[in-house]
């Protein structure tokens, strides 16, 4: 299976089109490492440098007082959101156990696909000394090797090891890139090797996919975000039949208008990529939801229906309008070939946006076919 995937990645790296979009965000670095050929890929991203700066904790590292590091965890859970948070749940002990924690990261990303186990990409601060981490690996019997310019630290799964529950299982295969101050981690070696191969140019990167890169651009340098790529992603948010989903809209006028759109085949066109993220403006979170299409005409065709469902649709999780459970819509526009919603998370809690995606509780993100 892994060999087949590697061969497929190589073939598709030649066949797929490339993009020319420049992204002024650490998300660009993430997309440079993810294979373009991965199907149904979801990238969860957190810009820790941006979040710490917003919280007045830009100075904080793992060597700082424990009270400050716990304050970072508390404030992120209450006032911010981390779509990817590798070490945050282990804030009390991770630095002592492994030589680093969330406070040492500039950003991180989690890559999930049906073809591979989860993969983490962690960018350490530029002045970080990795020797302490290397010593922790040596103490626990990790084997050190080299591959494609990276140091690889690997260990077989040992359920009885006293350290196994002190962090994520992806610690079992950790690649370290000294020049980039970056770690790539997964519970199995193959995913790590594939990302290293993307880095060396052996496989095409997701940065060459125009829909994903444009979605990242439209998210506008997010503090945290989720990007999902693929024409089939909309089906994950679609009930069947679609009219049953639409019929949950709270007003008769909305139902009639949406049903008319279905009959005209003008409702919920499949999109190429979905992006959801937030940034802080004037001490308040502002969310962005992006749908990327093949053409501006398709985006224009989809605009009214998606905006109406976002404004008036129901959440099945909350059994209440989306506007009471997740967000209210500030504006809904066409940008390039995308439908872009600017939203305000309910109670200024941006984690509601990511919860909505993970629960697949976003009827406005579905499609008709």
Coordinates of C-alpha atoms in Angstrom, one line a residue:
X1 CA 0.0 0.0 0.0
X2 CA 2.8 2.5 1.0
X3 CA 4.8 1.6 -2.1
X4 CA 1.7 2.1 -4.3
X5 CA 1.1 5.5 -2.7
X6 CA 4.7 6.6 -3.3
X7 CA 4.5 5.6 -7.0
X8 CA 1.2 7.4 -7.4
X9 CA 2.6 10.5 -5.8
X10 CA 5.5 10.5 -8.2
X11 CA 3.2 10.1 -11.2
X12 CA 0.8 12.8 -10.1
X13 CA 3.6 15.2 -9.3
X14 CA 4.2 15.5 -13.0
X15 CA 0.6 15.5 -14.2
X16 CA -1.1 18.1 -12.0
X17 CA -1.1 21.8 -12.8
X18 CA 0.9 24.3 -10.8
X19 CA -0.1 27.6 -9.1
X20 CA 1.4 31.0 -9.1
X21 CA -0.3 32.4 -5.9
X22 CA 2.1 33.9 -3.3
X23 CA 0.8 33.6 0.3
X24 CA 2.2 36.0 2.9
X25 CA 1.7 33.6 5.8
X26 CA 3.4 30.6 7.4
X27 CA 0.7 28.6 5.7
X28 CA 2.9 28.9 2.6
X29 CA 5.6 26.9 4.3
X30 CA 3.1 24.2 5.3
X31 CA 1.8 23.8 1.7
X32 CA 5.4 23.5 0.5
X33 CA 5.7 20.2 2.5
X34 CA 2.4 18.5 1.9
X35 CA 2.1 16.2 -1.2
X36 CA -0.2 17.6 -3.8
X37 CA -1.4 14.1 -4.7
X38 CA -2.9 13.2 -1.3
X39 CA -6.6 12.7 -1.7
X40 CA -9.2 14.3 0.7
X41 CA -6.5 16.1 2.6
X42 CA -7.3 18.3 5.6
X43 CA -4.7 20.7 7.0
X44 CA -5.1 22.2 10.5
X45 CA -2.9 25.1 11.2
X46 CA -2.0 27.3 14.2
X47 CA 0.2 30.4 14.2
X48 CA 1.6 30.4 17.7
X49 CA 3.7 33.5 17.2
X50 CA 0.6 35.5 16.2
X51 CA -1.5 34.1 19.1
X52 CA 1.2 34.7 21.7
X53 CA 1.7 38.2 20.4
X54 CA -2.1 38.9 20.7
X55 CA -2.1 37.7 24.3
X56 CA 1.0 39.7 25.3
X57 CA 3.0 36.5 25.7
X58 CA 5.4 36.9 22.8
X59 CA 8.4 36.5 25.1
X60 CA 7.3 33.1 26.4
X61 CA 9.3 30.0 25.9
X62 CA 9.3 26.6 27.6
X63 CA 12.0 28.0 30.0
X64 CA 9.5 30.6 31.3
X65 CA 7.5 30.3 34.5
X66 CA 5.0 27.4 34.5
X67 CA 2.2 29.9 35.5
X68 CA 2.7 31.8 32.2
X69 CA 2.7 28.6 30.2
X70 CA -0.5 27.4 31.8
X71 CA -2.0 30.9 31.2
X72 CA -1.2 30.4 27.5
X73 CA -3.2 27.2 27.6
X74 CA -6.1 28.8 29.4
X75 CA -6.3 31.9 27.2
X76 CA -6.1 29.9 24.0
X77 CA -9.0 27.7 25.1
X78 CA -11.1 30.7 26.2
X79 CA -10.3 33.6 23.9
X80 CA -8.5 32.0 20.9
X81 CA -8.5 28.7 19.1
X82 CA -5.9 26.2 18.0
X83 CA -6.9 24.0 15.1
X84 CA -3.6 22.1 15.7
X85 CA -2.3 21.9 19.2
X86 CA 0.3 19.1 19.4
X87 CA 1.7 19.7 22.9
X88 CA -0.9 22.1 24.4
X89 CA -2.8 19.4 26.3
X90 CA 0.5 18.4 28.0
X91 CA 1.5 21.9 29.0
X92 CA 2.4 21.0 32.6
X93 CA 5.0 18.3 31.8
X94 CA 5.9 18.4 28.1
X95 CA 8.9 20.7 28.5
X96 CA 10.4 18.7 31.3
X97 CA 9.7 15.3 29.5
X98 CA 10.7 16.2 25.9
X99 CA 12.7 19.5 26.1
X100 CA 10.2 21.7 24.4
X101 CA 6.5 22.7 24.5
X102 CA 4.0 24.9 22.7
X103 CA 5.7 28.1 23.9
X104 CA 8.7 27.2 21.8
X105 CA 6.8 27.0 18.5
X106 CA 6.3 29.7 15.9
X107 CA 3.6 27.6 14.2
X108 CA 2.4 24.1 13.7
X109 CA 0.2 22.1 11.3
X110 CA -1.5 18.7 11.4
X111 CA -2.0 16.9 8.0
X112 CA -4.8 14.3 7.8
X113 CA -5.7 12.1 4.8
X114 CA -7.3 8.7 4.3
X115 CA -4.0 7.5 2.8
X116 CA -1.7 8.2 5.7
X117 CA -1.6 8.4 9.5
X118 CA -1.7 11.9 10.9
X119 CA 1.4 14.0 10.3
X120 CA 2.5 17.0 12.4
X121 CA 4.8 19.8 11.2
X122 CA 6.2 21.9 14.0
X123 CA 8.3 25.1 13.4
X124 CA 10.5 25.9 16.4
X125 CA 11.7 29.4 17.3
X126 CA 14.8 30.3 15.5
X127 CA 17.1 30.4 18.6
X128 CA 15.9 27.1 19.9
X129 CA 18.6 24.6 21.0
X130 CA 17.7 21.2 19.8
X131 CA 20.4 19.4 21.8
X132 CA 18.1 19.0 24.8
X133 CA 15.5 17.3 22.7
X134 CA 18.1 15.0 21.1
X135 CA 19.3 14.1 24.6
X136 CA 15.7 13.1 25.6
X137 CA 15.4 10.9 22.6
X138 CA 18.8 9.2 23.4
X139 CA 17.7 8.6 27.1
X140 CA 14.6 6.7 25.8
X141 CA 16.4 4.5 23.3
X142 CA 15.3 6.2 20.1
X143 CA 17.4 5.2 17.1
X144 CA 19.0 8.1 15.3
X145 CA 19.5 7.9 11.5
X146 CA 19.7 10.4 8.6
X147 CA 17.4 10.8 5.6
X148 CA 17.2 13.6 2.9
X149 CA 19.1 16.1 5.0
X150 CA 17.1 15.4 8.2
X151 CA 18.0 13.7 11.5
X152 CA 15.4 10.9 12.2
X153 CA 14.7 9.7 15.7
X154 CA 12.5 6.6 15.8
X155 CA 11.2 4.1 18.3
X156 CA 9.0 1.1 18.2
X157 CA 5.6 1.4 20.0
X158 CA 6.1 0.3 23.6
X159 CA 2.8 0.6 25.5
X160 CA 4.6 -0.1 28.7
X161 CA 7.1 2.8 28.4
X162 CA 6.7 5.4 31.1
X163 CA 6.9 8.2 28.5
X164 CA 4.4 6.9 26.0
X165 CA 1.4 8.8 27.4
X166 CA 3.2 12.1 27.9
X167 CA 2.8 13.3 24.3
X168 CA 1.3 12.3 21.0
X169 CA 2.1 8.9 19.4
X170 CA 3.6 10.7 16.4
X171 CA 6.7 11.3 18.6
X172 CA 7.7 7.7 17.5
X173 CA 9.1 9.0 14.2
X174 CA 10.5 12.5 14.5
X175 CA 12.5 14.2 11.7
X176 CA 14.5 17.3 12.6
X177 CA 15.6 19.8 10.0
X178 CA 18.3 22.0 11.6
X179 CA 18.3 24.7 8.8
X180 CA 14.5 25.3 9.1
X181 CA 14.3 24.6 12.9
X182 CA 11.5 22.2 12.0
X183 CA 10.2 18.9 13.2
X184 CA 8.0 16.5 11.1
X185 CA 6.4 13.7 13.2
X186 CA 4.2 10.7 12.6
X187 CA 3.5 7.4 14.3
X188 CA 5.0 5.5 11.3
X189 CA 8.2 6.3 9.2
X190 CA 6.6 6.3 5.8
X191 CA 4.6 9.6 6.1
X192 CA 7.6 11.4 7.4
X193 CA 9.7 10.1 4.5
X194 CA 7.1 11.3 2.0
X195 CA 7.0 14.8 3.4
X196 CA 10.8 14.9 3.3
X197 CA 10.7 13.8 -0.3
X198 CA 8.3 16.7 -1.1
X199 CA 10.8 19.0 0.5
X200 CA 13.6 17.8 -1.7
X201 CA 11.4 18.1 -4.8
X202 CA 10.9 14.4 -5.5
X203 CA 7.1 14.9 -5.3
X204 CA 4.9 17.9 -6.2
X205 CA 3.8 20.0 -3.2
X206 CA 0.3 21.2 -2.4
X207 CA 1.7 24.7 -2.9
X208 CA 1.4 23.9 -6.6
X209 CA -2.4 23.4 -6.3
X210 CA -4.1 26.7 -7.3
X211 CA -7.3 26.1 -5.3
X212 CA -5.5 25.4 -2.0
X213 CA -3.1 28.2 -2.3
X214 CA -5.8 30.7 -3.2
X215 CA -7.9 29.5 -0.2
X216 CA -4.9 30.1 2.0
X217 CA -4.5 33.6 0.5
X218 CA -8.2 34.4 1.1
X219 CA -7.9 33.4 4.8
X220 CA -5.7 36.5 5.1
X221 CA -2.9 35.4 7.5
X222 CA -5.0 33.5 10.0
X223 CA -4.1 32.9 13.6
X224 CA -5.5 29.4 13.1
X225 CA -7.3 27.7 10.2
X226 CA -8.5 24.5 8.6
X227 CA -8.2 23.9 4.9
X228 CA -9.9 20.9 3.2
X229 CA -9.1 20.2 -0.5
X230 CA -11.1 18.1 -3.0
X231 CA -14.4 18.1 -5.0
X232 CA -15.8 15.5 -2.7
X233 CA -15.4 17.5 0.5
X234 CA -18.8 19.2 0.2
X235 CA -20.5 15.7 0.4
X236 CA -19.2 15.5 4.0
X237 CA -21.5 18.3 4.9
X238 CA -24.5 17.2 2.8
X239 CA -27.5 15.3 4.1
X240 CA -29.5 13.2 1.6
X241 CA -31.8 14.3 0.2
X242 CA -30.7 17.9 0.0
X243 CA -34.2 19.3 0.2
X244 CA -34.6 17.8 3.7
X245 CA -31.5 19.8 4.8
X246 CA -32.8 22.9 3.2
X247 CA -36.2 22.5 4.7
X248 CA -34.8 23.1 8.1
X249 CA -34.3 26.8 7.3
X250 CA -36.5 28.7 9.8
X251 CA -38.7 30.8 7.5
X252 CA -41.2 29.8 4.9
X253 CA -39.8 32.5 2.5
X254 CA -36.3 31.1 2.8
X255 CA -37.5 27.6 2.1
X256 CA -39.4 28.7 -1.0
X257 CA -36.5 30.6 -2.3
X258 CA -34.0 27.7 -1.7
X259 CA -36.4 25.2 -3.3
X260 CA -36.7 27.4 -6.4
X261 CA -32.9 27.4 -6.6
X262 CA -32.8 23.6 -6.5
X263 CA -35.3 23.4 -9.4
X264 CA -33.1 25.8 -11.4
X265 CA -30.0 23.8 -10.5
X266 CA -28.5 26.9 -9.0
X267 CA -27.8 25.6 -5.5
X268 CA -24.7 24.4 -3.8
X269 CA -22.2 23.7 -6.5
X270 CA -19.3 21.4 -5.6
X271 CA -16.1 23.4 -4.7
X272 CA -12.4 22.6 -5.0
X273 CA -11.3 23.7 -1.5
X274 CA -12.9 24.9 1.8
X275 CA -11.0 27.1 4.2
X276 CA -12.1 28.2 7.7
X277 CA -10.0 30.5 9.9
X278 CA -9.9 33.5 12.1
X279 CA -7.7 36.4 13.0
X280 CA -7.9 39.1 15.7
X281 CA -9.0 42.6 14.9
X282 CA -9.3 45.3 17.6
X283 CA -9.1 42.6 20.3
X284 CA -12.0 40.6 18.8
X285 CA -11.9 37.5 16.5
X286 CA -13.1 37.8 13.0
X287 CA -13.7 34.5 11.1
X288 CA -13.3 33.8 7.4
X289 CA -15.0 31.0 5.5
X290 CA -13.8 30.4 1.9
X291 CA -15.2 28.2 -0.9
X292 CA -12.9 28.0 -3.9
X293 CA -14.4 27.2 -7.4
X294 CA -13.1 26.5 -10.9
X295 CA -14.4 29.8 -12.2
X296 CA -15.9 33.1 -11.0
X297 CA -19.2 32.2 -12.7
X298 CA -19.6 29.1 -10.5
X299 CA -18.9 31.2 -7.4
X300 CA -21.4 33.7 -8.5
X301 CA -24.0 31.0 -9.1
X302 CA -23.4 29.6 -5.6
X303 CA -23.2 32.9 -3.7
X304 CA -26.9 33.5 -2.8
X305 CA -27.7 30.0 -1.6
X306 CA -24.6 29.6 0.5
X307 CA -25.0 33.0 2.1
X308 CA -28.7 32.3 2.9
X309 CA -27.9 28.9 4.5
X310 CA -25.1 30.5 6.5
X311 CA -27.4 33.2 7.8
X312 CA -30.6 31.3 8.2
X313 CA -29.7 27.5 8.4
X314 CA -29.9 25.3 11.4
X315 CA -27.2 23.5 13.4
X316 CA -28.1 19.9 14.1
X317 CA -25.6 19.9 17.0
X318 CA -27.2 22.8 18.8
X319 CA -30.7 22.2 17.4
X320 CA -30.8 26.0 16.9
X321 CA -29.9 28.4 14.1
X322 CA -26.3 28.6 13.0
X323 CA -26.5 32.3 14.0
X324 CA -27.0 31.2 17.7
X325 CA -24.6 28.3 17.8
X326 CA -21.6 29.2 15.7
X327 CA -21.4 32.6 14.0
X328 CA -23.2 35.6 12.5
X329 CA -22.4 36.7 9.0
X330 CA -20.8 40.1 8.6
X331 CA -20.6 40.0 4.8
X332 CA -20.7 37.5 1.9
X333 CA -18.8 38.4 -1.3
X334 CA -17.1 37.1 -4.4
X335 CA -13.3 37.3 -4.4
X336 CA -11.6 36.0 -7.6
X337 CA -13.2 32.5 -8.0
X338 CA -14.3 32.2 -4.4
X339 CA -17.3 32.8 -2.1
X340 CA -15.9 34.5 1.0
X341 CA -17.9 34.9 4.2
X342 CA -16.6 37.2 7.0
X343 CA -18.2 36.1 10.2
X344 CA -18.3 36.9 14.0
X345 CA -18.0 33.8 16.2
X346 CA -20.7 33.6 18.9
X347 CA -19.4 34.9 22.2
X348 CA -16.1 35.9 20.6
X349 CA -15.1 32.2 20.7
X350 CA -13.4 31.2 17.4
X351 CA -13.1 27.6 18.5
X352 CA -16.8 27.3 17.5
X353 CA -15.7 27.7 13.9
X354 CA -13.5 24.6 14.1
X355 CA -16.0 22.7 16.1
X356 CA -18.5 23.3 13.4
X357 CA -16.2 21.8 10.7
X358 CA -15.1 18.8 12.8
X359 CA -18.7 18.0 13.7
X360 CA -19.6 18.3 10.0
X361 CA -22.4 20.6 11.2
X362 CA -22.3 23.2 8.4
X363 CA -25.2 22.7 5.9
X364 CA -24.1 25.8 4.0
X365 CA -20.9 23.8 3.1
X366 CA -22.8 21.0 1.4
X367 CA -23.5 20.4 -2.2
X368 CA -26.4 19.3 -4.4
X369 CA -24.6 16.5 -6.2

